[in-house]
Coordinates of C-alpha atoms in Angstrom, one line a residue:
M120 CA 131.4 156.2 89.3
T121 CA 132.8 155.3 85.9
E122 CA 130.9 153.5 83.2
Q123 CA 133.1 150.4 83.8
E124 CA 132.3 150.5 87.6
K125 CA 128.6 150.7 86.8
I126 CA 128.8 147.7 84.5
Q127 CA 130.8 145.8 87.1
S128 CA 128.3 146.7 89.8
T129 CA 125.4 145.6 87.6
I130 CA 127.1 142.3 86.9
E131 CA 127.8 141.7 90.6
E132 CA 124.1 142.4 91.4
N133 CA 122.9 140.0 88.7
V134 CA 125.3 137.3 89.9
N135 CA 124.2 137.8 93.5
A136 CA 120.6 137.6 92.5
A137 CA 121.3 134.4 90.5
V138 CA 123.1 132.9 93.4
D139 CA 120.1 133.8 95.7
Q140 CA 117.7 132.2 93.2
V141 CA 119.7 129.0 93.0
S142 CA 119.9 128.8 96.8
K143 CA 116.2 129.2 97.1
T144 CA 115.6 126.6 94.4
A145 CA 117.9 124.2 96.2
E146 CA 116.1 124.7 99.5
S147 CA 112.7 124.2 97.7
V148 CA 114.0 121.0 96.2
T149 CA 115.2 119.7 99.5
T150 CA 111.9 120.6 101.2
M151 CA 110.0 118.9 98.4
S152 CA 112.2 115.8 98.6
R153 CA 111.6 115.5 102.3
K154 CA 107.8 115.8 101.8
V155 CA 107.8 113.2 99.1
T156 CA 109.9 110.8 101.2
S157 CA 107.5 111.4 104.1
L158 CA 104.5 110.7 101.9
W159 CA 106.1 107.6 100.5
L160 CA 106.9 106.3 104.0
G161 CA 103.3 107.0 105.0
V162 CA 101.9 105.2 102.0
S163 CA 104.3 102.3 102.6
R164 CA 103.3 102.1 106.2
S165 CA 99.6 102.1 105.4
A166 CA 100.1 99.3 102.8
I167 CA 102.1 97.2 105.3
D168 CA 99.5 97.7 108.0
A169 CA 96.7 96.7 105.5
A170 CA 98.7 93.6 104.4
A171 CA 99.3 92.6 108.1
N172 CA 95.6 93.0 108.9
T173 CA 94.7 90.9 105.9
L174 CA 97.2 88.2 106.8
S175 CA 96.0 88.2 110.4
T176 CA 92.3 87.9 109.3
T177 CA 93.3 85.1 106.8
S178 CA 95.2 83.3 109.5
E179 CA 92.2 83.5 111.9
M180 CA 89.9 82.2 109.2
I181 CA 92.2 79.2 108.4
S182 CA 92.5 78.4 112.1
S183 CA 88.8 78.5 112.5
L184 CA 88.4 76.3 109.4
A185 CA 91.0 73.9 110.8
D186 CA 89.1 73.7 114.1
S187 CA 85.8 73.0 112.3
M188 CA 87.4 70.3 110.2
G189 CA 88.8 68.8 113.4
E190 CA 85.4 68.8 115.0
L191 CA 83.8 67.3 111.8
S192 CA 86.5 64.6 111.7
D193 CA 85.8 63.8 115.4
R194 CA 82.1 63.5 114.7
V195 CA 82.6 61.3 111.7
E196 CA 85.0 59.1 113.7
G197 CA 82.6 58.9 116.6
S198 CA 79.7 57.9 114.2
N199 CA 81.9 55.2 112.7
K200 CA 82.7 53.8 116.1
E201 CA 79.0 53.7 117.0
A202 CA 78.1 52.0 113.8

């Protein structure tokens, strides 16, 4: 093998190693991107669930308060009729 062939072979090996490294890095970035997206979706879903639970609880409280106010109004109205 001539000196030029050795140099050419070394260059090819280095290029192949660089290509492999870039491919592995791209795969890692893709995997990390998927994990981040999955995590973000999980956090978003948790936040949406928490907000929905809060709204549901608030709605129940308002409904209960409205019922109580209706009962109070009926009592006051009944007292006025008796008086």
